[in-house]
Amino acid sequence: MADDRNAAKPPASAAPAKTRTSPGEFIRQVRTEASKVVWPTRQETITTAIFVGILTVILSLFFLGIDSVFGNVVEWLLTLA
């Protein structure tokens, strides 16, 4: 009775056996998949780079301001002690 519950059961969704591919076949598959990629145009790349640069500057100024405010608050609190 206890043996029935403890008997090893095969997994419900066993993975199929994987076959090995040769290096040449692998490179062919990589080239096939790379040809399916829709690469951004030069204009899209430039626009995205400018956008990232602007956001980086804005966020760095924001965090500089927050850090300065917290630094001044801490200095003020330390002068009270």
PDB file of N, CA and C in Angstrom:
ATOM      1  N   MET A   1       0.822  -1.170   0.000  1.00  0.00           N
ATOM      2  CA  MET A   1       0.000   0.000   0.000  1.00  0.00           C
ATOM      3  C   MET A   1       0.880   1.253   0.000  1.00  0.00           C
ATOM      4  N   ALA A   2       1.836   1.300   0.872  1.00  0.00           N
ATOM      5  CA  ALA A   2       2.743   2.439   0.911  1.00  0.00           C
ATOM      6  C   ALA A   2       3.625   2.467  -0.327  1.00  0.00           C
ATOM      7  N   ASP A   3       3.885   1.277  -0.900  1.00  0.00           N
ATOM      8  CA  ASP A   3       4.725   1.221  -2.093  1.00  0.00           C
ATOM      9  C   ASP A   3       4.047   1.888  -3.284  1.00  0.00           C
ATOM     10  N   ASP A   4       2.719   1.819  -3.346  1.00  0.00           N
ATOM     11  CA  ASP A   4       2.002   2.418  -4.467  1.00  0.00           C
ATOM     12  C   ASP A   4       2.147   3.937  -4.473  1.00  0.00           C
ATOM     13  N   ARG A   5       2.126   4.544  -3.309  1.00  0.00           N
ATOM     14  CA  ARG A   5       2.216   6.000  -3.239  1.00  0.00           C
ATOM     15  C   ARG A   5       3.636   6.490  -3.480  1.00  0.00           C
ATOM     16  N   ASN A   6       4.618   5.712  -3.095  1.00  0.00           N
ATOM     17  CA  ASN A   6       6.007   6.128  -3.221  1.00  0.00           C
ATOM     18  C   ASN A   6       6.651   5.694  -4.532  1.00  0.00           C
ATOM     19  N   ALA A   7       5.913   4.985  -5.363  1.00  0.00           N
ATOM     20  CA  ALA A   7       6.475   4.511  -6.630  1.00  0.00           C
ATOM     21  C   ALA A   7       6.821   5.712  -7.511  1.00  0.00           C
ATOM     22  N   ALA A   8       7.942   5.602  -8.179  1.00  0.00           N
ATOM     23  CA  ALA A   8       8.381   6.698  -9.047  1.00  0.00           C
ATOM     24  C   ALA A   8       7.466   6.790 -10.252  1.00  0.00           C
ATOM     25  N   LYS A   9       6.974   8.006 -10.497  1.00  0.00           N
ATOM     26  CA  LYS A   9       6.098   8.226 -11.635  1.00  0.00           C
ATOM     27  C   LYS A   9       6.828   9.118 -12.638  1.00  0.00           C
ATOM     28  N   PRO A  10       6.650   8.847 -13.907  1.00  0.00           N
ATOM     29  CA  PRO A  10       7.281   9.724 -14.892  1.00  0.00           C
ATOM     30  C   PRO A  10       6.620  11.102 -14.858  1.00  0.00           C
ATOM     31  N   PRO A  11       7.379  12.145 -15.146  1.00  0.00           N
ATOM     32  CA  PRO A  11       6.794  13.487 -15.133  1.00  0.00           C
ATOM     33  C   PRO A  11       5.669  13.597 -16.159  1.00  0.00           C
ATOM     34  N   ALA A  12       4.701  14.431 -15.860  1.00  0.00           N
ATOM     35  CA  ALA A  12       3.527  14.558 -16.720  1.00  0.00           C
ATOM     36  C   ALA A  12       3.899  15.098 -18.099  1.00  0.00           C
ATOM     37  N   SER A  13       4.785  16.067 -18.137  1.00  0.00           N
ATOM     38  CA  SER A  13       5.158  16.648 -19.435  1.00  0.00           C
ATOM     39  C   SER A  13       6.667  16.500 -19.625  1.00  0.00           C
ATOM     40  N   ALA A  14       7.086  15.323 -19.993  1.00  0.00           N
ATOM     41  CA  ALA A  14       8.508  15.065 -20.197  1.00  0.00           C
ATOM     42  C   ALA A  14       8.973  15.790 -21.453  1.00  0.00           C
ATOM     43  N   ALA A  15      10.143  16.420 -21.380  1.00  0.00           N
ATOM     44  CA  ALA A  15      10.689  17.148 -22.523  1.00  0.00           C
ATOM     45  C   ALA A  15      11.169  16.156 -23.570  1.00  0.00           C
ATOM     46  N   PRO A  16      10.963  16.468 -24.843  1.00  0.00           N
ATOM     47  CA  PRO A  16      11.453  15.561 -25.887  1.00  0.00           C
ATOM     48  C   PRO A  16      12.977  15.563 -25.916  1.00  0.00           C
ATOM     49  N   ALA A  17      13.534  14.473 -26.400  1.00  0.00           N
ATOM     50  CA  ALA A  17      14.989  14.356 -26.467  1.00  0.00           C
ATOM     51  C   ALA A  17      15.540  15.408 -27.425  1.00  0.00           C
ATOM     52  N   LYS A  18      16.615  16.087 -27.015  1.00  0.00           N
ATOM     53  CA  LYS A  18      17.215  17.125 -27.844  1.00  0.00           C
ATOM     54  C   LYS A  18      18.250  16.506 -28.770  1.00  0.00           C
ATOM     55  N   THR A  19      18.235  16.925 -30.007  1.00  0.00           N
ATOM     56  CA  THR A  19      19.235  16.449 -30.958  1.00  0.00           C
ATOM     57  C   THR A  19      20.319  17.503 -31.088  1.00  0.00           C
ATOM     58  N   ARG A  20      21.536  17.068 -31.278  1.00  0.00           N
ATOM     59  CA  ARG A  20      22.662  17.991 -31.410  1.00  0.00           C
ATOM     60  C   ARG A  20      22.738  18.467 -32.852  1.00  0.00           C
ATOM     61  N   THR A  21      23.067  19.740 -33.007  1.00  0.00           N
ATOM     62  CA  THR A  21      23.248  20.282 -34.350  1.00  0.00           C
ATOM     63  C   THR A  21      24.724  20.540 -34.577  1.00  0.00           C
ATOM     64  N   SER A  22      25.125  20.445 -35.815  1.00  0.00           N
ATOM     65  CA  SER A  22      26.527  20.692 -36.148  1.00  0.00           C
ATOM     66  C   SER A  22      26.785  22.198 -36.105  1.00  0.00           C
ATOM     67  N   PRO A  23      28.052  22.606 -35.960  1.00  0.00           N
ATOM     68  CA  PRO A  23      28.366  24.040 -35.951  1.00  0.00           C
ATOM     69  C   PRO A  23      27.897  24.750 -37.225  1.00  0.00           C
ATOM     70  N   GLY A  24      28.026  24.089 -38.366  1.00  0.00           N
ATOM     71  CA  GLY A  24      27.573  24.693 -39.620  1.00  0.00           C
ATOM     72  C   GLY A  24      26.070  24.920 -39.631  1.00  0.00           C
ATOM     73  N   GLU A  25      25.332  23.938 -39.132  1.00  0.00           N
ATOM     74  CA  GLU A  25      23.872  24.065 -39.058  1.00  0.00           C
ATOM     75  C   GLU A  25      23.479  25.175 -38.090  1.00  0.00           C
ATOM     76  N   PHE A  26      24.204  25.281 -36.988  1.00  0.00           N
ATOM     77  CA  PHE A  26      23.932  26.329 -36.007  1.00  0.00           C
ATOM     78  C   PHE A  26      24.110  27.711 -36.634  1.00  0.00           C
ATOM     79  N   ILE A  27      25.218  27.904 -37.358  1.00  0.00           N
ATOM     80  CA  ILE A  27      25.480  29.197 -37.996  1.00  0.00           C
ATOM     81  C   ILE A  27      24.402  29.504 -39.032  1.00  0.00           C
ATOM     82  N   ARG A  28      23.959  28.495 -39.765  1.00  0.00           N
ATOM     83  CA  ARG A  28      22.898  28.708 -40.751  1.00  0.00           C
ATOM     84  C   ARG A  28      21.605  29.150 -40.063  1.00  0.00           C
ATOM     85  N   GLN A  29      21.296  28.530 -38.930  1.00  0.00           N
ATOM     86  CA  GLN A  29      20.092  28.904 -38.189  1.00  0.00           C
ATOM     87  C   GLN A  29      20.200  30.329 -37.642  1.00  0.00           C
ATOM     88  N   VAL A  30      21.392  30.683 -37.168  1.00  0.00           N
ATOM     89  CA  VAL A  30      21.593  32.038 -36.642  1.00  0.00           C
ATOM     90  C   VAL A  30      21.404  33.063 -37.751  1.00  0.00           C
ATOM     91  N   ARG A  31      21.975  32.815 -38.917  1.00  0.00           N
ATOM     92  CA  ARG A  31      21.817  33.746 -40.043  1.00  0.00           C
ATOM     93  C   ARG A  31      20.359  33.857 -40.466  1.00  0.00           C
ATOM     94  N   THR A  32      19.646  32.743 -40.459  1.00  0.00           N
ATOM     95  CA  THR A  32      18.233  32.761 -40.828  1.00  0.00           C
ATOM     96  C   THR A  32      17.434  33.609 -39.846  1.00  0.00           C
ATOM     97  N   GLU A  33      17.690  33.425 -38.565  1.00  0.00           N
ATOM     98  CA  GLU A  33      16.965  34.198 -37.555  1.00  0.00           C
ATOM     99  C   GLU A  33      17.356  35.674 -37.608  1.00  0.00           C
ATOM    100  N   ALA A  34      18.637  35.968 -37.843  1.00  0.00           N
ATOM    101  CA  ALA A  34      19.086  37.361 -37.913  1.00  0.00           C
ATOM    102  C   ALA A  34      18.464  38.078 -39.105  1.00  0.00           C
ATOM    103  N   SER A  35      18.191  37.355 -40.173  1.00  0.00           N
ATOM    104  CA  SER A  35      17.569  37.990 -41.338  1.00  0.00           C
ATOM    105  C   SER A  35      16.113  38.354 -41.070  1.00  0.00           C
ATOM    106  N   LYS A  36      15.494  37.759 -40.059  1.00  0.00           N
ATOM    107  CA  LYS A  36      14.107  38.062 -39.708  1.00  0.00           C
ATOM    108  C   LYS A  36      13.986  39.311 -38.834  1.00  0.00           C
ATOM    109  N   VAL A  37      15.100  39.776 -38.279  1.00  0.00           N
ATOM    110  CA  VAL A  37      15.076  40.922 -37.378  1.00  0.00           C
ATOM    111  C   VAL A  37      14.795  42.188 -38.176  1.00  0.00           C
ATOM    112  N   VAL A  38      13.907  43.031 -37.639  1.00  0.00           N
ATOM    113  CA  VAL A  38      13.636  44.321 -38.260  1.00  0.00           C
ATOM    114  C   VAL A  38      14.534  45.338 -37.561  1.00  0.00           C
ATOM    115  N   TRP A  39      15.608  45.733 -38.219  1.00  0.00           N
ATOM    116  CA  TRP A  39      16.576  46.644 -37.635  1.00  0.00           C
ATOM    117  C   TRP A  39      16.060  48.073 -37.729  1.00  0.00           C
ATOM    118  N   PRO A  40      16.368  48.918 -36.720  1.00  0.00           N
ATOM    119  CA  PRO A  40      15.898  50.305 -36.769  1.00  0.00           C
ATOM    120  C   PRO A  40      16.630  51.089 -37.860  1.00  0.00           C
ATOM    121  N   THR A  41      15.931  52.097 -38.373  1.00  0.00           N
ATOM    122  CA  THR A  41      16.559  52.950 -39.380  1.00  0.00           C
ATOM    123  C   THR A  41      17.548  53.882 -38.695  1.00  0.00           C
ATOM    124  N   ARG A  42      18.357  54.542 -39.498  1.00  0.00           N
ATOM    125  CA  ARG A  42      19.332  55.488 -38.951  1.00  0.00           C
ATOM    126  C   ARG A  42      18.613  56.614 -38.205  1.00  0.00           C
ATOM    127  N   GLN A  43      17.506  57.095 -38.768  1.00  0.00           N
ATOM    128  CA  GLN A  43      16.752  58.176 -38.129  1.00  0.00           C
ATOM    129  C   GLN A  43      16.171  57.728 -36.785  1.00  0.00           C
ATOM    130  N   GLU A  44      15.653  56.510 -36.710  1.00  0.00           N
ATOM    131  CA  GLU A  44      15.123  55.993 -35.445  1.00  0.00           C
ATOM    132  C   GLU A  44      16.225  55.873 -34.397  1.00  0.00           C
ATOM    133  N   THR A  45      17.402  55.449 -34.824  1.00  0.00           N
ATOM    134  CA  THR A  45      18.520  55.307 -33.890  1.00  0.00           C
ATOM    135  C   THR A  45      18.955  56.665 -33.353  1.00  0.00           C
ATOM    136  N   ILE A  46      19.045  57.658 -34.231  1.00  0.00           N
ATOM    137  CA  ILE A  46      19.448  59.005 -33.808  1.00  0.00           C
ATOM    138  C   ILE A  46      18.406  59.594 -32.861  1.00  0.00           C
ATOM    139  N   THR A  47      17.134  59.458 -33.205  1.00  0.00           N
ATOM    140  CA  THR A  47      16.060  59.985 -32.360  1.00  0.00           C
ATOM    141  C   THR A  47      16.080  59.337 -30.981  1.00  0.00           C
ATOM    142  N   THR A  48      16.253  58.040 -30.937  1.00  0.00           N
ATOM    143  CA  THR A  48      16.290  57.332 -29.656  1.00  0.00           C
ATOM    144  C   THR A  48      17.499  57.755 -28.826  1.00  0.00           C
ATOM    145  N   ALA A  49      18.650  57.917 -29.465  1.00  0.00           N
ATOM    146  CA  ALA A  49      19.860  58.327 -28.743  1.00  0.00           C
ATOM    147  C   ALA A  49      19.692  59.726 -28.152  1.00  0.00           C
ATOM    148  N   ILE A  50      19.099  60.641 -28.917  1.00  0.00           N
ATOM    149  CA  ILE A  50      18.865  62.000 -28.409  1.00  0.00           C
ATOM    150  C   ILE A  50      17.891  61.961 -27.238  1.00  0.00           C
ATOM    151  N   PHE A  51      16.832  61.189 -27.366  1.00  0.00           N
ATOM    152  CA  PHE A  51      15.843  61.064 -26.302  1.00  0.00           C
ATOM    153  C   PHE A  51      16.476  60.519 -25.023  1.00  0.00           C
ATOM    154  N   VAL A  52      17.303  59.504 -25.161  1.00  0.00           N
ATOM    155  CA  VAL A  52      17.980  58.917 -23.994  1.00  0.00           C
ATOM    156  C   VAL A  52      18.913  59.938 -23.356  1.00  0.00           C
ATOM    157  N   GLY A  53      19.640  60.697 -24.170  1.00  0.00           N
ATOM    158  CA  GLY A  53      20.533  61.727 -23.635  1.00  0.00           C
ATOM    159  C   GLY A  53      19.781  62.797 -22.863  1.00  0.00           C
ATOM    160  N   ILE A  54      18.655  63.267 -23.427  1.00  0.00           N
ATOM    161  CA  ILE A  54      17.859  64.299 -22.753  1.00  0.00           C
ATOM    162  C   ILE A  54      17.300  63.773 -21.437  1.00  0.00           C
ATOM    163  N   LEU A  55      16.756  62.568 -21.445  1.00  0.00           N
ATOM    164  CA  LEU A  55      16.220  61.997 -20.206  1.00  0.00           C
ATOM    165  C   LEU A  55      17.309  61.779 -19.155  1.00  0.00           C
ATOM    166  N   THR A  56      18.499  61.414 -19.598  1.00  0.00           N
ATOM    167  CA  THR A  56      19.607  61.224 -18.660  1.00  0.00           C
ATOM    168  C   THR A  56      19.946  62.536 -17.965  1.00  0.00           C
ATOM    169  N   VAL A  57      20.007  63.620 -18.732  1.00  0.00           N
ATOM    170  CA  VAL A  57      20.311  64.935 -18.147  1.00  0.00           C
ATOM    171  C   VAL A  57      19.203  65.356 -17.184  1.00  0.00           C
ATOM    172  N   ILE A  58      17.946  65.203 -17.598  1.00  0.00           N
ATOM    173  CA  ILE A  58      16.822  65.602 -16.744  1.00  0.00           C
ATOM    174  C   ILE A  58      16.818  64.818 -15.439  1.00  0.00           C
ATOM    175  N   LEU A  59      16.986  63.505 -15.519  1.00  0.00           N
ATOM    176  CA  LEU A  59      16.962  62.684 -14.303  1.00  0.00           C
ATOM    177  C   LEU A  59      18.169  62.942 -13.410  1.00  0.00           C
ATOM    178  N   SER A  60      19.329  63.201 -14.010  1.00  0.00           N
ATOM    179  CA  SER A  60      20.502  63.489 -13.176  1.00  0.00           C
ATOM    180  C   SER A  60      20.310  64.808 -12.433  1.00  0.00           C
ATOM    181  N   LEU A  61      19.711  65.820 -13.083  1.00  0.00           N
ATOM    182  CA  LEU A  61      19.429  67.082 -12.394  1.00  0.00           C
ATOM    183  C   LEU A  61      18.382  66.891 -11.296  1.00  0.00           C
ATOM    184  N   PHE A  62      17.382  66.067 -11.565  1.00  0.00           N
ATOM    185  CA  PHE A  62      16.361  65.780 -10.560  1.00  0.00           C
ATOM    186  C   PHE A  62      16.983  65.137  -9.323  1.00  0.00           C
ATOM    187  N   PHE A  63      17.800  64.116  -9.531  1.00  0.00           N
ATOM    188  CA  PHE A  63      18.411  63.436  -8.388  1.00  0.00           C
ATOM    189  C   PHE A  63      19.449  64.304  -7.689  1.00  0.00           C
ATOM    190  N   LEU A  64      20.106  65.189  -8.421  1.00  0.00           N
ATOM    191  CA  LEU A  64      21.011  66.155  -7.793  1.00  0.00           C
ATOM    192  C   LEU A  64      20.224  67.057  -6.848  1.00  0.00           C
ATOM    193  N   GLY A  65      19.061  67.520  -7.298  1.00  0.00           N
ATOM    194  CA  GLY A  65      18.221  68.369  -6.453  1.00  0.00           C
ATOM    195  C   GLY A  65      17.728  67.637  -5.221  1.00  0.00           C
ATOM    196  N   ILE A  66      17.250  66.417  -5.393  1.00  0.00           N
ATOM    197  CA  ILE A  66      16.760  65.628  -4.255  1.00  0.00           C
ATOM    198  C   ILE A  66      17.889  65.375  -3.261  1.00  0.00           C
ATOM    199  N   ASP A  67      19.069  65.034  -3.769  1.00  0.00           N
ATOM    200  CA  ASP A  67      20.216  64.765  -2.904  1.00  0.00           C
ATOM    201  C   ASP A  67      20.619  66.025  -2.141  1.00  0.00           C
ATOM    202  N   SER A  68      20.581  67.161  -2.809  1.00  0.00           N
ATOM    203  CA  SER A  68      20.933  68.419  -2.143  1.00  0.00           C
ATOM    204  C   SER A  68      19.938  68.750  -1.039  1.00  0.00           C
ATOM    205  N   VAL A  69      18.657  68.556  -1.307  1.00  0.00           N
ATOM    206  CA  VAL A  69      17.634  68.829  -0.294  1.00  0.00           C
ATOM    207  C   VAL A  69      17.835  67.919   0.910  1.00  0.00           C
ATOM    208  N   PHE A  70      18.001  66.634   0.684  1.00  0.00           N
ATOM    209  CA  PHE A  70      18.207  65.714   1.805  1.00  0.00           C
ATOM    210  C   PHE A  70      19.504  66.028   2.555  1.00  0.00           C
ATOM    211  N   GLY A  71      20.545  66.402   1.831  1.00  0.00           N
ATOM    212  CA  GLY A  71      21.805  66.763   2.482  1.00  0.00           C
ATOM    213  C   GLY A  71      21.642  67.974   3.382  1.00  0.00           C
ATOM    214  N   ASN A  72      20.918  68.984   2.899  1.00  0.00           N
ATOM    215  CA  ASN A  72      20.687  70.181   3.716  1.00  0.00           C
ATOM    216  C   ASN A  72      19.819  69.868   4.927  1.00  0.00           C
ATOM    217  N   VAL A  73      18.827  69.007   4.766  1.00  0.00           N
ATOM    218  CA  VAL A  73      17.972  68.617   5.895  1.00  0.00           C
ATOM    219  C   VAL A  73      18.803  67.886   6.944  1.00  0.00           C
ATOM    220  N   VAL A  74      19.673  66.991   6.532  1.00  0.00           N
ATOM    221  CA  VAL A  74      20.513  66.251   7.479  1.00  0.00           C
ATOM    222  C   VAL A  74      21.459  67.208   8.199  1.00  0.00           C
ATOM    223  N   GLU A  75      22.071  68.134   7.463  1.00  0.00           N
ATOM    224  CA  GLU A  75      22.964  69.110   8.112  1.00  0.00           C
ATOM    225  C   GLU A  75      22.198  69.953   9.126  1.00  0.00           C
ATOM    226  N   TRP A  76      20.991  70.380   8.780  1.00  0.00           N
ATOM    227  CA  TRP A  76      20.179  71.180   9.693  1.00  0.00           C
ATOM    228  C   TRP A  76      19.824  70.379  10.942  1.00  0.00           C
ATOM    229  N   LEU A  77      19.462  69.089  10.753  1.00  0.00           N
ATOM    230  CA  LEU A  77      19.131  68.250  11.901  1.00  0.00           C
ATOM    231  C   LEU A  77      20.347  68.045  12.801  1.00  0.00           C
ATOM    232  N   LEU A  78      21.532  67.938  12.205  1.00  0.00           N
ATOM    233  CA  LEU A  78      22.739  67.737  13.011  1.00  0.00           C
ATOM    234  C   LEU A  78      23.114  68.997  13.785  1.00  0.00           C
ATOM    235  N   THR A  79      22.749  70.169  13.294  1.00  0.00           N
ATOM    236  CA  THR A  79      23.051  71.399  14.039  1.00  0.00           C
ATOM    237  C   THR A  79      22.127  71.554  15.239  1.00  0.00           C
ATOM    238  N   LEU A  80      20.996  70.871  15.242  1.00  0.00           N
ATOM    239  CA  LEU A  80      20.067  70.950  16.371  1.00  0.00           C
ATOM    240  C   LEU A  80      20.569  70.156  17.569  1.00  0.00           C
ATOM    241  N   ALA A  81      21.404  69.187  17.335  1.00  0.00           N
ATOM    242  CA  ALA A  81      21.837  68.305  18.415  1.00  0.00           C
ATOM    243  C   ALA A  81      22.864  68.921  19.304  1.00  0.00           C
TER     244      ALA A  81
END
